[in-house]
Amino acid sequence: MKAALILGAGFSKNSGIPIQSEIPGMLVTNGYEGEFEAAVSEVLKKFMEEVFNYDGSQNMPNLDDILTCLDISTNSGHHLGIKYSPVHLRTIRRLLVYRVFTILEKSFIPSKDVSALVHKLSKTYETSYIVLNWDTVLEKYIRMVLPDTGVDYCSGGYDWENDGLSKDRVKVIKVHGSCNWLYCDNCRALFHDQNDSFSLLEKGGFQNIDFELFDELRKVSGKEKILSGKKCRICGNIVSSHIATFSYRKSFRANSFPRIWEKAEEVLADSDRWIFIGYSLPEADYEFKHLLKIAELKLRHMRKKDLLIDVVLLNSSSTPQKYKGFFGKRINVLCNDGIKGYLSYI
């Protein structure tokens, strides 16, 4: 039996990764060591003070609001106030993505329940994963629990290191990109850093101009190390991170990762069971929900057995009703006791 697992932020939360609403409060704290990190915090803090009227309290702007403002302004060539031109905003975006990646990478704590889940599912089903998170939590568990299994991102990209190509591979389809993906703006090649060959600084893709625009960055020493990014193996250009951010005016499916979204639809339509873990069906994901409905219906008349849908949540009061309204009687299991509770259903 083929099973497609759809993983939301709640899946990663089991391993210590903060959910999206928790990240803004971690962007400008004092818990980052080094001169460069302090400068990043100061630049981001001033940006939030001047653009979102942040006053140092707990009332932080949402991450999707910050990224939407940045993306729309830079893509349209407009300022955010007199101080923040599109050039400044591109630097802010690089700093913000770098800091978010730092938070995601340093927050990971292994979970016995998640390890048991990945192992048990691999023995029970022919599994594929659809992931809506940027982090590499799932990949870490695959390496720990299934060391002889590689990851196929189904993106048309290249692995930065070519070892492991002969391994059996599990499909991991990341519809919003991943913090271990690197992109070349010149030849448009996409690379996957599956062996942690890139440091967080190298993923940042920082440029000389970034250190000329803000006083805090201009004072930083050791810029050579920060700017020493890795070069594209095809054309020699510097590569940097590649993710889709939460700009509501941008179509993920049409403009960001069309090949990946097509593969997600194909995998979902071909699966006998869908297992949602830690995904709240948010309104902002209207394109992904549309993809789910297409995949549910397109081959329904050909199926010998009905599609089964399992939903795994943790103490949610509102999300179960969302699933019931969207999938109705198609839901087979609705477990509100988390991953630990769901293990007994497999």
CSV table of N, CA and C in Angstrom, one decimal, residues 188-342:
chain,number,residue,atom,x,y,z
A,188,ARG,N,20.8,28.9,-13.2
A,188,ARG,CA,19.6,28.4,-12.7
A,188,ARG,C,19.6,26.9,-12.3
A,189,ALA,N,20.8,26.4,-11.9
A,189,ALA,CA,20.9,25.1,-11.4
A,189,ALA,C,20.5,25.0,-9.9
A,190,LEU,N,19.9,24.0,-9.5
A,190,LEU,CA,19.4,23.8,-8.1
A,190,LEU,C,20.3,22.6,-7.5
A,191,PHE,N,20.8,22.9,-6.3
A,191,PHE,CA,21.7,21.8,-5.7
A,191,PHE,C,21.1,21.5,-4.3
A,192,HIS,N,21.2,20.2,-3.9
A,192,HIS,CA,20.8,19.8,-2.6
A,192,HIS,C,22.0,19.5,-1.8
A,193,ASP,N,22.1,20.1,-0.6
A,193,ASP,CA,23.2,19.9,0.3
A,193,ASP,C,22.8,18.8,1.3
A,194,GLN,N,22.9,17.6,1.0
A,194,GLN,CA,22.4,16.5,1.8
A,194,GLN,C,23.4,16.1,2.9
A,195,ASN,N,24.7,16.5,2.7
A,195,ASN,CA,25.7,16.1,3.6
A,195,ASN,C,26.3,17.2,4.5
A,196,ASP,N,25.5,18.3,4.6
A,196,ASP,CA,25.9,19.5,5.3
A,196,ASP,C,27.3,20.0,4.9
A,197,SER,N,27.5,20.1,3.6
A,197,SER,CA,28.7,20.6,3.1
A,197,SER,C,28.8,22.2,3.2
A,198,PHE,N,27.6,22.8,3.3
A,198,PHE,CA,27.6,24.3,3.4
A,198,PHE,C,27.4,24.7,4.8
A,199,SER,N,28.1,25.7,5.2
A,199,SER,CA,27.8,26.4,6.5
A,199,SER,C,26.6,27.3,6.4
A,200,LEU,N,26.1,27.7,7.5
A,200,LEU,CA,24.9,28.6,7.4
A,200,LEU,C,25.3,29.9,6.8
A,201,LEU,N,26.5,30.4,7.0
A,201,LEU,CA,27.0,31.6,6.3
A,201,LEU,C,27.0,31.4,4.8
A,202,GLU,N,27.5,30.3,4.4
A,202,GLU,CA,27.6,30.0,2.9
A,202,GLU,C,26.2,29.9,2.3
A,203,LYS,N,25.2,29.4,3.0
A,203,LYS,CA,23.9,29.4,2.5
A,203,LYS,C,23.3,30.8,2.4
A,204,GLY,N,23.8,31.7,3.2
A,204,GLY,CA,23.3,33.1,3.2
A,204,GLY,C,23.4,33.8,1.9
A,205,GLY,N,24.5,33.5,1.2
A,205,GLY,CA,24.7,34.2,-0.1
A,205,GLY,C,25.0,35.6,0.0
A,206,PHE,N,25.7,36.1,1.1
A,206,PHE,CA,25.9,37.5,1.3
A,206,PHE,C,26.9,38.1,0.2
A,207,GLN,N,26.7,39.4,-0.1
A,207,GLN,CA,27.4,40.1,-1.1
A,207,GLN,C,28.1,41.3,-0.5
A,208,ASN,N,29.1,41.8,-1.2
A,208,ASN,CA,29.9,42.9,-0.7
A,208,ASN,C,28.9,44.1,-0.4
A,209,ILE,N,28.0,44.3,-1.2
A,209,ILE,CA,27.1,45.5,-1.0
A,209,ILE,C,26.3,45.4,0.3
A,210,ASP,N,26.1,44.2,0.8
A,210,ASP,CA,25.3,44.0,2.0
A,210,ASP,C,26.1,44.7,3.2
A,211,PHE,N,27.4,44.8,3.1
A,211,PHE,CA,28.2,45.4,4.2
A,211,PHE,C,28.4,46.9,4.0
A,212,GLU,N,27.9,47.4,2.9
A,212,GLU,CA,28.1,48.8,2.6
A,212,GLU,C,26.8,49.6,2.9
A,213,LEU,N,25.7,48.9,3.1
A,213,LEU,CA,24.4,49.6,3.2
A,213,LEU,C,24.0,50.0,4.6
A,214,PHE,N,24.5,49.2,5.6
A,214,PHE,CA,24.2,49.4,7.0
A,214,PHE,C,25.4,49.6,7.9
A,215,ASP,N,25.4,50.6,8.7
A,215,ASP,CA,26.5,50.9,9.6
A,215,ASP,C,26.9,49.7,10.4
A,216,GLU,N,25.9,49.0,10.9
A,216,GLU,CA,26.2,47.9,11.8
A,216,GLU,C,27.0,46.8,11.1
A,217,LEU,N,26.7,46.6,9.8
A,217,LEU,CA,27.5,45.6,9.1
A,217,LEU,C,28.8,46.1,8.6
A,218,ARG,N,28.9,47.4,8.4
A,218,ARG,CA,30.1,48.0,7.9
A,218,ARG,C,31.2,47.8,8.9
A,219,LYS,N,30.9,47.8,10.2
A,219,LYS,CA,31.9,47.7,11.2
A,219,LYS,C,32.4,46.2,11.5
A,220,VAL,N,31.7,45.3,10.9
A,220,VAL,CA,32.0,43.9,11.1
A,220,VAL,C,33.4,43.5,10.6
A,221,SER,N,34.2,42.8,11.3
A,221,SER,CA,35.5,42.3,10.8
A,221,SER,C,35.4,40.9,10.3
A,222,GLY,N,36.4,40.5,9.6
A,222,GLY,CA,36.4,39.1,9.0
A,222,GLY,C,35.3,38.9,7.9
A,223,LYS,N,35.1,40.0,7.1
A,223,LYS,CA,34.1,39.8,6.0
A,223,LYS,C,34.5,38.8,5.0
A,224,GLU,N,35.8,38.6,4.8
A,224,GLU,CA,36.2,37.6,3.8
A,224,GLU,C,35.6,36.2,4.1
A,225,LYS,N,35.6,35.8,5.3
A,225,LYS,CA,35.0,34.5,5.6
A,225,LYS,C,33.5,34.5,5.4
A,226,ILE,N,32.8,35.5,5.7
A,226,ILE,CA,31.4,35.6,5.5
A,226,ILE,C,31.0,35.6,4.0
A,227,LEU,N,31.9,36.2,3.2
A,227,LEU,CA,31.6,36.3,1.8
A,227,LEU,C,32.2,35.2,0.9
A,228,SER,N,32.8,34.2,1.6
A,228,SER,CA,33.5,33.1,0.8
A,228,SER,C,32.5,32.0,0.6
A,229,GLY,N,31.5,32.3,-0.2
A,229,GLY,CA,30.5,31.3,-0.6
A,229,GLY,C,31.0,30.3,-1.6
A,230,LYS,N,30.3,29.1,-1.7
A,230,LYS,CA,30.7,28.1,-2.6
A,230,LYS,C,30.2,28.5,-4.0
A,231,LYS,N,30.9,28.0,-5.0
A,231,LYS,CA,30.6,28.3,-6.4
A,231,LYS,C,29.9,27.2,-7.1
A,232,CYS,N,29.0,27.6,-8.0
A,232,CYS,CA,28.2,26.6,-8.8
A,232,CYS,C,29.1,25.6,-9.5
A,233,ARG,N,28.8,24.4,-9.5
A,233,ARG,CA,29.6,23.4,-10.1
A,233,ARG,C,29.4,23.3,-11.6
A,234,ILE,N,28.5,24.1,-12.1
A,234,ILE,CA,28.2,24.1,-13.6
A,234,ILE,C,28.9,25.4,-14.2
A,235,CYS,N,28.6,26.5,-13.6
A,235,CYS,CA,29.1,27.8,-14.2
A,235,CYS,C,30.0,28.6,-13.4
A,236,GLY,N,30.2,28.3,-12.1
A,236,GLY,CA,31.2,29.0,-11.3
A,236,GLY,C,30.6,30.2,-10.6
A,237,ASN,N,29.4,30.5,-10.7
A,237,ASN,CA,28.8,31.6,-10.0
A,237,ASN,C,28.5,31.2,-8.5
A,238,ILE,N,28.4,32.2,-7.6
A,238,ILE,CA,28.1,31.9,-6.2
A,238,ILE,C,26.7,31.4,-6.1
A,239,VAL,N,26.5,30.3,-5.3
A,239,VAL,CA,25.2,29.8,-5.0
A,239,VAL,C,24.7,30.2,-3.7
A,240,SER,N,23.4,30.3,-3.5
A,240,SER,CA,22.8,30.7,-2.2
A,240,SER,C,21.5,30.0,-2.0
A,241,SER,N,20.9,30.2,-0.8
A,241,SER,CA,19.7,29.5,-0.4
A,241,SER,C,18.5,29.7,-1.4
A,242,HIS,N,17.6,28.8,-1.5
A,242,HIS,CA,16.5,28.8,-2.4
A,242,HIS,C,15.2,28.3,-1.7
A,243,ILE,N,14.4,29.2,-1.3
A,243,ILE,CA,13.1,28.9,-0.7
A,243,ILE,C,12.0,29.7,-1.2
A,244,ALA,N,10.8,29.3,-1.1
A,244,ALA,CA,9.6,30.1,-1.4
A,244,ALA,C,9.1,30.7,-0.1
A,245,THR,N,8.9,32.1,-0.1
A,245,THR,CA,8.5,32.7,1.1
A,245,THR,C,7.0,33.1,1.0
A,246,PHE,N,6.4,33.6,2.0
A,246,PHE,CA,5.0,33.7,2.2
A,246,PHE,C,4.4,35.0,1.5
A,247,SER,N,4.7,35.2,0.3
A,247,SER,CA,4.1,36.4,-0.4
A,247,SER,C,2.8,35.9,-1.0
A,248,TYR,N,1.7,36.5,-0.5
A,248,TYR,CA,0.4,36.1,-0.9
A,248,TYR,C,0.1,36.4,-2.4
A,249,ARG,N,0.9,37.3,-3.0
A,249,ARG,CA,0.7,37.7,-4.4
A,249,ARG,C,1.5,36.8,-5.3
A,250,LYS,N,2.3,35.9,-4.8
A,250,LYS,CA,3.1,35.1,-5.6
A,250,LYS,C,2.5,33.7,-5.6
A,251,SER,N,2.4,33.1,-6.8
A,251,SER,CA,1.9,31.7,-6.9
A,251,SER,C,3.1,30.8,-6.7
A,252,PHE,N,3.1,30.0,-5.6
A,252,PHE,CA,4.1,29.0,-5.4
A,252,PHE,C,4.1,28.0,-6.6
A,253,ARG,N,2.9,27.6,-7.0
A,253,ARG,CA,2.8,26.5,-8.0
A,253,ARG,C,3.3,26.9,-9.3
A,254,ALA,N,3.0,28.2,-9.7
A,254,ALA,CA,3.3,28.6,-11.1
A,254,ALA,C,4.7,29.2,-11.2
A,255,ASN,N,5.2,29.9,-10.1
A,255,ASN,CA,6.4,30.6,-10.2
A,255,ASN,C,7.6,30.1,-9.4
A,256,SER,N,7.4,29.4,-8.4
A,256,SER,CA,8.5,29.0,-7.5
A,256,SER,C,9.0,27.6,-7.8
A,257,PHE,N,8.2,26.6,-7.7
A,257,PHE,CA,8.7,25.3,-7.9
A,257,PHE,C,7.7,24.4,-8.7
A,258,PRO,N,7.4,24.8,-9.9
A,258,PRO,CA,6.4,24.1,-10.6
A,258,PRO,C,6.6,22.6,-10.8
A,259,ARG,N,7.8,22.2,-11.0
A,259,ARG,CA,8.1,20.8,-11.2
A,259,ARG,C,7.8,20.0,-9.9
A,260,ILE,N,8.1,20.6,-8.8
A,260,ILE,CA,7.9,20.0,-7.5
A,260,ILE,C,6.4,19.8,-7.2
A,261,TRP,N,5.7,20.9,-7.5
A,261,TRP,CA,4.2,20.8,-7.3
A,261,TRP,C,3.6,19.8,-8.2
A,262,GLU,N,4.0,19.7,-9.4
A,262,GLU,CA,3.5,18.6,-10.3
A,262,GLU,C,3.8,17.2,-9.7
A,263,LYS,N,5.0,17.1,-9.2
A,263,LYS,CA,5.3,15.8,-8.6
A,263,LYS,C,4.5,15.5,-7.3
A,264,ALA,N,4.3,16.5,-6.5
A,264,ALA,CA,3.4,16.3,-5.3
A,264,ALA,C,2.0,15.9,-5.7
A,265,GLU,N,1.5,16.5,-6.7
A,265,GLU,CA,0.1,16.1,-7.2
A,265,GLU,C,0.1,14.6,-7.7
A,266,GLU,N,1.2,14.3,-8.4
A,266,GLU,CA,1.3,12.9,-8.9
A,266,GLU,C,1.4,11.9,-7.8
A,267,VAL,N,2.2,12.2,-6.8
A,267,VAL,CA,2.4,11.2,-5.7
A,267,VAL,C,1.1,11.1,-4.9
A,268,LEU,N,0.4,12.2,-4.6
A,268,LEU,CA,-0.8,12.2,-3.9
A,268,LEU,C,-1.9,11.4,-4.6
A,269,ALA,N,-2.0,11.7,-5.9
A,269,ALA,CA,-3.1,11.0,-6.7
A,269,ALA,C,-2.8,9.5,-6.7
A,270,ASP,N,-1.6,9.1,-6.6
A,270,ASP,CA,-1.2,7.7,-6.8
A,270,ASP,C,-1.2,6.9,-5.4
A,271,SER,N,-1.4,7.6,-4.3
A,271,SER,CA,-1.3,7.0,-3.0
A,271,SER,C,-2.7,6.4,-2.6
A,272,ASP,N,-2.6,5.4,-1.7
A,272,ASP,CA,-3.8,4.8,-1.2
A,272,ASP,C,-4.3,5.4,0.1
A,273,ARG,N,-3.3,6.0,0.8
A,273,ARG,CA,-3.6,6.6,2.1
A,273,ARG,C,-2.8,7.9,2.2
A,274,TRP,N,-3.5,8.9,2.7
A,274,TRP,CA,-2.8,10.2,3.1
A,274,TRP,C,-2.7,10.3,4.6
A,275,ILE,N,-1.6,10.7,5.1
A,275,ILE,CA,-1.4,10.8,6.5
A,275,ILE,C,-0.9,12.2,6.8
A,276,PHE,N,-1.8,13.1,7.3
A,276,PHE,CA,-1.4,14.5,7.7
A,276,PHE,C,-0.9,14.5,9.1
A,277,ILE,N,0.3,15.1,9.3
A,277,ILE,CA,0.9,15.2,10.6
A,277,ILE,C,1.2,16.6,10.9
A,278,GLY,N,0.6,17.2,11.9
A,278,GLY,CA,0.9,18.5,12.4
A,278,GLY,C,0.6,19.6,11.4
A,279,TYR,N,-0.4,19.4,10.5
A,279,TYR,CA,-0.7,20.4,9.5
A,279,TYR,C,-2.1,20.9,9.8
A,280,SER,N,-2.3,22.2,9.9
A,280,SER,CA,-3.5,22.8,10.3
A,280,SER,C,-4.4,23.3,9.2
A,281,LEU,N,-4.1,23.0,8.0
A,281,LEU,CA,-5.0,23.5,6.8
A,281,LEU,C,-5.2,25.0,6.9
A,282,PRO,N,-4.1,25.8,7.0
A,282,PRO,CA,-4.3,27.2,7.1
A,282,PRO,C,-4.9,27.9,5.9
A,283,GLU,N,-5.6,28.9,6.0
A,283,GLU,CA,-6.2,29.6,4.9
A,283,GLU,C,-5.2,30.1,3.9
A,284,ALA,N,-4.0,30.5,4.4
A,284,ALA,CA,-2.9,31.0,3.5
A,284,ALA,C,-2.5,30.0,2.5
A,285,ASP,N,-2.7,28.7,2.8
A,285,ASP,CA,-2.2,27.6,1.9
A,285,ASP,C,-3.3,27.3,0.9
A,286,TYR,N,-4.0,28.2,0.4
A,286,TYR,CA,-5.1,28.0,-0.5
A,286,TYR,C,-4.7,27.2,-1.7
A,287,GLU,N,-3.5,27.5,-2.2
A,287,GLU,CA,-3.0,26.8,-3.4
A,287,GLU,C,-2.7,25.3,-3.1
A,288,PHE,N,-2.1,25.1,-2.0
A,288,PHE,CA,-1.8,23.7,-1.6
A,288,PHE,C,-3.1,22.9,-1.3
A,289,LYS,N,-4.1,23.5,-0.7
A,289,LYS,CA,-5.4,22.9,-0.5
A,289,LYS,C,-6.1,22.6,-1.8
A,290,HIS,N,-5.9,23.5,-2.8
A,290,HIS,CA,-6.5,23.2,-4.1
A,290,HIS,C,-5.8,22.0,-4.7
A,291,LEU,N,-4.5,21.9,-4.6
A,291,LEU,CA,-3.8,20.7,-5.1
A,291,LEU,C,-4.3,19.4,-4.4
A,292,LEU,N,-4.5,19.5,-3.1
A,292,LEU,CA,-5.0,18.3,-2.4
A,292,LEU,C,-6.4,17.9,-3.0
A,293,LYS,N,-7.2,18.8,-3.2
A,293,LYS,CA,-8.6,18.5,-3.8
A,293,LYS,C,-8.5,17.9,-5.2
A,294,ILE,N,-7.6,18.5,-6.0
A,294,ILE,CA,-7.4,17.9,-7.4
A,294,ILE,C,-6.9,16.5,-7.3
A,295,ALA,N,-5.9,16.3,-6.4
A,295,ALA,CA,-5.3,14.9,-6.3
A,295,ALA,C,-6.3,13.9,-5.8
A,296,GLU,N,-7.1,14.4,-4.9
A,296,GLU,CA,-8.1,13.5,-4.3
A,296,GLU,C,-9.1,13.0,-5.3
A,297,LEU,N,-9.5,13.9,-6.2
A,297,LEU,CA,-10.6,13.6,-7.1
A,297,LEU,C,-10.2,13.1,-8.5
A,298,LYS,N,-9.0,13.4,-9.0
A,298,LYS,CA,-8.7,13.2,-10.4
A,298,LYS,C,-8.8,11.7,-10.8
A,299,LEU,N,-8.4,10.8,-9.9
A,299,LEU,CA,-8.5,9.4,-10.3
A,299,LEU,C,-9.5,8.6,-9.4
A,300,ARG,N,-10.4,9.3,-8.7
A,300,ARG,CA,-11.3,8.7,-7.8
A,300,ARG,C,-12.2,7.6,-8.6
A,301,HIS,N,-12.5,7.9,-9.8
A,301,HIS,CA,-13.4,7.0,-10.6
A,301,HIS,C,-12.6,5.8,-11.0
A,302,MET,N,-11.3,5.8,-10.9
A,302,MET,CA,-10.5,4.6,-11.3
A,302,MET,C,-10.1,3.7,-10.1
A,303,ARG,N,-10.3,4.2,-8.9
A,303,ARG,CA,-9.8,3.5,-7.7
A,303,ARG,C,-10.6,2.3,-7.4
A,304,LYS,N,-10.0,1.2,-7.0
A,304,LYS,CA,-10.7,0.0,-6.6
A,304,LYS,C,-11.1,0.1,-5.2
A,305,LYS,N,-10.3,0.9,-4.4
A,305,LYS,CA,-10.7,1.1,-3.0
A,305,LYS,C,-10.6,2.6,-2.7
A,306,ASP,N,-11.5,3.1,-1.8
A,306,ASP,CA,-11.5,4.5,-1.5
A,306,ASP,C,-10.2,5.0,-0.9
A,307,LEU,N,-9.8,6.2,-1.1
A,307,LEU,CA,-8.7,6.8,-0.5
A,307,LEU,C,-9.0,6.9,1.0
A,308,LEU,N,-8.0,6.6,1.8
A,308,LEU,CA,-8.1,6.7,3.3
A,308,LEU,C,-7.3,7.9,3.7
A,309,ILE,N,-7.8,8.7,4.7
A,309,ILE,CA,-7.1,9.9,5.1
A,309,ILE,C,-7.0,9.8,6.7
A,310,ASP,N,-5.8,9.9,7.1
A,310,ASP,CA,-5.5,9.9,8.6
A,310,ASP,C,-5.0,11.3,8.9
A,311,VAL,N,-5.4,11.8,10.0
A,311,VAL,CA,-5.1,13.2,10.5
A,311,VAL,C,-4.5,13.1,11.9
A,312,VAL,N,-3.3,13.6,12.1
A,312,VAL,CA,-2.6,13.5,13.4
A,312,VAL,C,-2.3,14.9,13.9
A,313,LEU,N,-3.0,15.3,15.0
A,313,LEU,CA,-2.9,16.6,15.6
A,313,LEU,C,-2.5,16.4,17.1
A,314,LEU,N,-2.3,17.5,17.7
A,314,LEU,CA,-2.1,17.5,19.2
A,314,LEU,C,-2.9,18.5,19.9
A,315,ASN,N,-3.9,18.0,20.6
A,315,ASN,CA,-4.8,18.9,21.4
A,315,ASN,C,-5.3,20.1,20.7
A,316,SER,N,-5.7,19.9,19.5
A,316,SER,CA,-6.2,21.1,18.7
A,316,SER,C,-7.8,21.1,18.8
A,317,SER,N,-8.3,22.3,19.1
A,317,SER,CA,-9.7,22.5,19.3
A,317,SER,C,-10.4,22.9,18.0
A,318,SER,N,-9.7,23.5,17.0
A,318,SER,CA,-10.4,24.0,15.8
A,318,SER,C,-10.0,23.2,14.6
A,319,THR,N,-8.8,22.7,14.5
A,319,THR,CA,-8.4,22.1,13.2
A,319,THR,C,-9.1,20.8,12.9
A,320,PRO,N,-9.6,20.0,13.8
A,320,PRO,CA,-10.3,18.8,13.4
A,320,PRO,C,-11.6,19.1,12.6
A,321,GLN,N,-12.2,20.2,12.9
A,321,GLN,CA,-13.4,20.6,12.2
A,321,GLN,C,-13.1,21.1,10.8
A,322,LYS,N,-11.9,21.7,10.6
A,322,LYS,CA,-11.4,22.1,9.3
A,322,LYS,C,-11.3,20.9,8.4
A,323,TYR,N,-10.7,19.8,8.9
A,323,TYR,CA,-10.5,18.6,8.2
A,323,TYR,C,-11.9,17.9,7.8
A,324,LYS,N,-12.8,17.9,8.8
A,324,LYS,CA,-14.1,17.3,8.5
A,324,LYS,C,-14.8,18.1,7.5
A,325,GLY,N,-14.7,19.4,7.5
A,325,GLY,CA,-15.3,20.2,6.5
A,325,GLY,C,-14.7,20.0,5.1
A,326,PHE,N,-13.4,19.8,5.0
A,326,PHE,CA,-12.7,19.7,3.7
A,326,PHE,C,-12.8,18.3,3.1
A,327,PHE,N,-12.7,17.3,4.0
A,327,PHE,CA,-12.6,15.9,3.5
A,327,PHE,C,-13.8,15.0,3.8
A,328,GLY,N,-14.7,15.5,4.8
A,328,GLY,CA,-15.9,14.8,5.1
A,328,GLY,C,-15.6,13.3,5.6
A,329,LYS,N,-16.4,12.4,5.0
A,329,LYS,CA,-16.4,11.0,5.4
A,329,LYS,C,-15.1,10.3,4.9
A,330,ARG,N,-14.3,11.0,4.1
A,330,ARG,CA,-13.1,10.3,3.6
A,330,ARG,C,-12.1,10.1,4.8
A,331,ILE,N,-12.3,10.8,5.9
A,331,ILE,CA,-11.3,10.7,7.0
A,331,ILE,C,-11.5,9.3,7.7
A,332,ASN,N,-10.4,8.6,7.8
A,332,ASN,CA,-10.4,7.3,8.4
A,332,ASN,C,-10.0,7.4,9.9
A,333,VAL,N,-8.9,8.1,10.2
A,333,VAL,CA,-8.5,8.3,11.6
A,333,VAL,C,-8.3,9.8,11.8
A,334,LEU,N,-8.8,10.2,12.9
A,334,LEU,CA,-8.5,11.6,13.4
A,334,LEU,C,-8.0,11.5,14.8
A,335,CYS,N,-6.7,11.5,14.9
A,335,CYS,CA,-6.0,11.4,16.2
A,335,CYS,C,-5.5,12.7,16.7
A,336,ASN,N,-6.1,13.1,17.8
A,336,ASN,CA,-5.7,14.4,18.4
A,336,ASN,C,-4.8,14.3,19.6
A,337,ASP,N,-4.0,13.1,19.6
A,337,ASP,CA,-3.1,12.8,20.7
A,337,ASP,C,-1.7,12.8,20.3
A,338,GLY,N,-1.4,13.5,19.2
A,338,GLY,CA,0.0,13.6,18.7
A,338,GLY,C,0.6,12.3,18.1
A,339,ILE,N,1.8,12.4,17.7
A,339,ILE,CA,2.5,11.3,17.1
A,339,ILE,C,2.5,10.1,18.0
A,340,LYS,N,2.8,10.3,19.3
A,340,LYS,CA,2.8,9.2,20.2
A,340,LYS,C,1.5,8.4,20.2
A,341,GLY,N,0.4,9.1,20.2
A,341,GLY,CA,-0.9,8.5,20.2
A,341,GLY,C,-1.2,7.8,18.9
A,342,TYR,N,-0.7,8.3,17.8
A,342,TYR,CA,-1.0,7.7,16.5
A,342,TYR,C,-0.2,6.4,16.2
